[in-house]
Coordinates of C-alpha atoms and ligand atoms in Angstrom, one line a residue:
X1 CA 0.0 0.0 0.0
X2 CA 1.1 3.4 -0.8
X3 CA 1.3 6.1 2.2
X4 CA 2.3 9.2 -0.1
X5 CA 1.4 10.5 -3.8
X6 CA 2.6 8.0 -6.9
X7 CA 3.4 10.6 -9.7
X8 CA 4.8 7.9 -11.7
X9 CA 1.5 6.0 -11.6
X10 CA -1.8 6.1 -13.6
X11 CA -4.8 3.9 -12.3
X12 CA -7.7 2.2 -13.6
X13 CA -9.9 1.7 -11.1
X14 CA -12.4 -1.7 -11.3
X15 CA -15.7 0.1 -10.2
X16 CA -19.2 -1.5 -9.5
X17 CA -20.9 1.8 -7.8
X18 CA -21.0 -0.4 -4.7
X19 CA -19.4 1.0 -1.4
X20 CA -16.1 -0.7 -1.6
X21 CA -15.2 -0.4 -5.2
X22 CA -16.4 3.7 -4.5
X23 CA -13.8 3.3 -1.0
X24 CA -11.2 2.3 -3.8
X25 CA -11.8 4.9 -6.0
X26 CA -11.3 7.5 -3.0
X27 CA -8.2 5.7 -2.4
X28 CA -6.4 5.8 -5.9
X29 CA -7.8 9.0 -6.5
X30 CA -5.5 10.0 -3.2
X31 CA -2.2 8.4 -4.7
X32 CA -2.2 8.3 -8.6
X33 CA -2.0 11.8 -10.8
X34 CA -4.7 10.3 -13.2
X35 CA -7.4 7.7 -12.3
X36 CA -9.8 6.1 -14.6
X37 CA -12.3 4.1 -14.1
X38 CA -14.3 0.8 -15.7
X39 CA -17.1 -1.0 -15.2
X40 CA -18.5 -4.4 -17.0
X41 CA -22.2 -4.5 -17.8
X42 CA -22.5 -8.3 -18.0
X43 CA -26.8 -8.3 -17.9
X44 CA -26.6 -7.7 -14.2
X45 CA -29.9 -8.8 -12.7
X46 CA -30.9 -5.1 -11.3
X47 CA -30.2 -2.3 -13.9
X48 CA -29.8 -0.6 -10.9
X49 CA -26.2 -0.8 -10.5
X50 CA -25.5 0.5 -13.6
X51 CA -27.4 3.7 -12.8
X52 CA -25.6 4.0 -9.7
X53 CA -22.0 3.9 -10.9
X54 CA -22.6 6.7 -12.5
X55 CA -24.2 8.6 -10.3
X56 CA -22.0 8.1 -7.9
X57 CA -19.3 9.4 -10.3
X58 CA -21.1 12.9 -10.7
X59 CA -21.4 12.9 -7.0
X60 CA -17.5 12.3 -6.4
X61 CA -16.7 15.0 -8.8
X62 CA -19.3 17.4 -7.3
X63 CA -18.4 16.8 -4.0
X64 CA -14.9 16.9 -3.8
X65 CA -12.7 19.1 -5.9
X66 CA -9.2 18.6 -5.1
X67 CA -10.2 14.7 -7.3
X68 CA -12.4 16.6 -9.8
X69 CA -8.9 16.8 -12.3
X70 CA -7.8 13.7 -11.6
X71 CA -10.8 12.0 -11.7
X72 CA -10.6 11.2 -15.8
X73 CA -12.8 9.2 -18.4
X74 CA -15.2 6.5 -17.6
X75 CA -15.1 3.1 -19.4
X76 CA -18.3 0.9 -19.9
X77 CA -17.5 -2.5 -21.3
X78 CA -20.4 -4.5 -22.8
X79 CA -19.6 -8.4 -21.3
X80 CA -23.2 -10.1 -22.0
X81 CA -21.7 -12.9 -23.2
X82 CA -21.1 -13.5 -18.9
X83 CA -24.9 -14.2 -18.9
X84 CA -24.6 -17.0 -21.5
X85 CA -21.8 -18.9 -20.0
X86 CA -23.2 -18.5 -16.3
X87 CA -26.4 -19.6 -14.4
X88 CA -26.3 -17.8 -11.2
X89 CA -28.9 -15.3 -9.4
X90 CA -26.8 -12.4 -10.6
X91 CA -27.9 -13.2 -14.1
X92 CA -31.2 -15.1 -13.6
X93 CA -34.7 -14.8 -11.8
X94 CA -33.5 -17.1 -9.0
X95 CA -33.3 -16.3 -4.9
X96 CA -29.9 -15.9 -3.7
X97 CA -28.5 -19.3 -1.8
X98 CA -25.5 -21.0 -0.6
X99 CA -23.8 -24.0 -2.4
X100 CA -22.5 -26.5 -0.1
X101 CA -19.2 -25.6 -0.4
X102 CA -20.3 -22.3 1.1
X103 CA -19.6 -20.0 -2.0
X104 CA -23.3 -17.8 -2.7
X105 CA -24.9 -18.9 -6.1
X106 CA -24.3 -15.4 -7.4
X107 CA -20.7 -16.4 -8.2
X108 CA -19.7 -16.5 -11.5
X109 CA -16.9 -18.7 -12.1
X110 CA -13.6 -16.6 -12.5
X111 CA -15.7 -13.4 -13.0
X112 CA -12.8 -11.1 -11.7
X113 CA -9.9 -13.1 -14.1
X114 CA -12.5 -11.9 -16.7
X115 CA -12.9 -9.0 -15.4
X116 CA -9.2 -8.1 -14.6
X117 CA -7.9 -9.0 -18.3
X118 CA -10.1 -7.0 -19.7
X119 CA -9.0 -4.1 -17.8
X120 CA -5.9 -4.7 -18.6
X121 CA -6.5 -4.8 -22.4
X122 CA -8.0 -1.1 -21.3
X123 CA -5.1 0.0 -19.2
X124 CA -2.2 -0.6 -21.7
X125 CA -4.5 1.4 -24.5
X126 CA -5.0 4.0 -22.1
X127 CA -1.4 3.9 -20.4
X128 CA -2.5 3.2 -17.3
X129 CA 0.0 0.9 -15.4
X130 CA -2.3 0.1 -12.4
X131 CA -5.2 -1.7 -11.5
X132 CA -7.2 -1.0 -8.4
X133 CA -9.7 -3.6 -6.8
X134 CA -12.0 -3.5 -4.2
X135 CA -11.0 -7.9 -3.9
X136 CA -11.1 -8.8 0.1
X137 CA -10.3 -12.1 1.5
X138 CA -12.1 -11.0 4.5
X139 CA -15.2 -11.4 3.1
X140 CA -17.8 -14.0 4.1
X141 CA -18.3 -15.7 0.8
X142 CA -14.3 -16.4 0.1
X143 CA -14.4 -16.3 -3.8
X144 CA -11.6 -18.0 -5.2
X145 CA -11.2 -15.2 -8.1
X146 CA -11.1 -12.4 -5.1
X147 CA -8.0 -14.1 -3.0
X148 CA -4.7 -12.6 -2.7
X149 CA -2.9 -15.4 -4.4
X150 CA -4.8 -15.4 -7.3
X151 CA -4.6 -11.2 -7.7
X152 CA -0.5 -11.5 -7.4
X153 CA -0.9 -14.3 -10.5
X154 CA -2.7 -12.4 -12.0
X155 CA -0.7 -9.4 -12.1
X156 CA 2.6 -11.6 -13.2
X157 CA 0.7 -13.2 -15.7
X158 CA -0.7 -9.8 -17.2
X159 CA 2.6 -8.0 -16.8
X160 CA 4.0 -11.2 -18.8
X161 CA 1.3 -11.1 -21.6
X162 CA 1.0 -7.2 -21.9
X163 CA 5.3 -7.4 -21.9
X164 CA 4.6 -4.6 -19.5
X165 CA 4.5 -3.4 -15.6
X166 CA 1.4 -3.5 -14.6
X167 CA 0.3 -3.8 -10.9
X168 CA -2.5 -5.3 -9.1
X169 CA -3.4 -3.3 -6.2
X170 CA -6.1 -4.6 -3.6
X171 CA -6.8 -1.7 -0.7
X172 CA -9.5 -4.0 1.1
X173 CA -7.8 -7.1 0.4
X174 CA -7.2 -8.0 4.6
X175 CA -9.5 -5.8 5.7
X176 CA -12.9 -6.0 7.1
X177 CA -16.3 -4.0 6.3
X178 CA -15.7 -2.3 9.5
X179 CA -12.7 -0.8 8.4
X180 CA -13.9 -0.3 4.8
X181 CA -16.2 2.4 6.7
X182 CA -13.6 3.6 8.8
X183 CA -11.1 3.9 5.4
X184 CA -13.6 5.5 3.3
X185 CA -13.7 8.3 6.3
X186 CA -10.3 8.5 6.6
X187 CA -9.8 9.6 3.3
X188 CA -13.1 11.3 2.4
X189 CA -14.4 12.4 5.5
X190 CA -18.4 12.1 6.6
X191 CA -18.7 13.8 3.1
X192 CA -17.4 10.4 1.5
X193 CA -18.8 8.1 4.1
X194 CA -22.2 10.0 3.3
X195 CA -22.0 10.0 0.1
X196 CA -21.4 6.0 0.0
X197 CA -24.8 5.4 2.2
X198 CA -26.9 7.7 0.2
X199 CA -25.8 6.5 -3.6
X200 CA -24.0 3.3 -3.3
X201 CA -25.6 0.3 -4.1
X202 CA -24.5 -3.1 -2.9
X203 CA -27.6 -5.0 -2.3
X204 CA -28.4 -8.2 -4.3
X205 CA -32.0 -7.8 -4.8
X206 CA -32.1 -4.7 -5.8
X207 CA -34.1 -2.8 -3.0
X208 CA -33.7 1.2 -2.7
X209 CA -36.9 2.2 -1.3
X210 CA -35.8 2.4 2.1
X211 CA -32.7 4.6 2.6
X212 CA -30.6 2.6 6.5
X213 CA -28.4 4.3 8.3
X214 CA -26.2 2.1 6.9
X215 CA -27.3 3.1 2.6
X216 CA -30.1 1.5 0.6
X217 CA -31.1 -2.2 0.5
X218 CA -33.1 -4.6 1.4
X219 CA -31.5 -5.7 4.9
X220 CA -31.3 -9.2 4.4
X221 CA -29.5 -10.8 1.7
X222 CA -25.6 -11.4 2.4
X223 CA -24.0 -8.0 1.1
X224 CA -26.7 -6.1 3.2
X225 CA -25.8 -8.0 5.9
X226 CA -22.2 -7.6 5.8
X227 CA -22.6 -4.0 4.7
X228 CA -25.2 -3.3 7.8
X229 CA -23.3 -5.1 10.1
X230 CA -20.1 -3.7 9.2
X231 CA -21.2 -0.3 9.6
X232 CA -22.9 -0.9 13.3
X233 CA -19.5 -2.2 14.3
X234 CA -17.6 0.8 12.9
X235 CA -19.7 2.8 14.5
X236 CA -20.0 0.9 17.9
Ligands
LIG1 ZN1 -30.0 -6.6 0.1

């Protein structure tokens, strides 16, 4: 992790419009003298999150101006093709559940190696030599694509195939949704941590009728959960 300004590095940030890819977008935007970000619309099951993420961009760039020039172009890629290789809740009318093996049936096999090398395709044509992701081993559901071992071969194996530098950085990686809140204060203030409750969107079904203290959702499926709980702790 970085501690001071990285002139020497440009970042494309992997954002959702949930709170922790918006926490890692406050944190590049506070090291890196250009930050872009990208987003995958893969058919998601709630068009909701695609409104969001932008949103949320206009509100970062409202609220907080020493960002507003680094803060550069967004990218939108168009990966449909995820909802013909996949049959998960994400994709398909089904209720969110648990395999046995304890991973949630919204998991799409390999989804951030996808993910990831198409970023990088975008990164080298931009010149962008860094990839930010909100990936955390912390997390309850443990995806396999998400763990630390699997961002570090990823990184070696897209410096390799790009013949080029270019570095995997995971802010949240051993961190818990506690201290996701606490980090997005730290480097935003109540004015970030506000603006994550009142236009981030993390719930899996979709719900925004009922604005928490903790943001929108519907308060029960496993990323309200860990999102609600996470805040009452950081607060506690
Ligand atoms: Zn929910």
């Amino acid at each position: 992790m970085f501690s001071s300004t990285d002139d020497a590095s440009r970042a494309l940030v992997l954002f959702s419009g949930g709170q922790d890819s918006t926490t890692c977008l406050a944190w590049a935007l506070e090291r890196f003298a250009q930050v872009e970000t990208i987003g995958f619309d893969y058919g998601q099951r709630h068009r909701i999150e695609m409104d969001v993420r932008q949103e949320t961009l206009r509100e970062m760039r409202a609220a907080f101006q020493q960002w507003r020039d680094t803060l550069g172009e967004d990218h939108v890629v168009d990966l449909a093709v995820l909802g013909q290789i996949s049959e998960t809740a994400l994709t398909r009318d089904v209720a969110i559940a648990y395999e046995q093996n304890g991973v949630p049936n919204t998991f799409v096999p390999g989804r951030n190696l996808l993910f990831l090398t198409f970023a990088a395709t975008v990164a080298y044509r931009r010149g962008l030599n860094v990839l930010v992701g909100g990936m955390c081993e912390t997390d309850f559901s443990g995806y396999p694509d998400c763990r630390d071992n699997t961002m570090k071969a990823m990184q070696v194996a897209l410096s390799l195939g790009l013949d080029q530098k270019l570095r995997v950085e995971t802010p949240l990686m051993w961190i818990d949704k506690a201290d996701t809140w606490a980090l997005g204060e730290s480097l935003g203030g109540a004015t970030l941590t506000n603006l994550v409750i009142e236009h981030t969107h993390t719930c899996y079904n979709g719900v925004r009728e009922t604005l928490h203290t903790w943001g929108y959702g519907c308060g029960e499926c496993p990323a309200c959960a860990l999102r609600k709980a996470g805040f009452e702790k950081w607060r506690s």
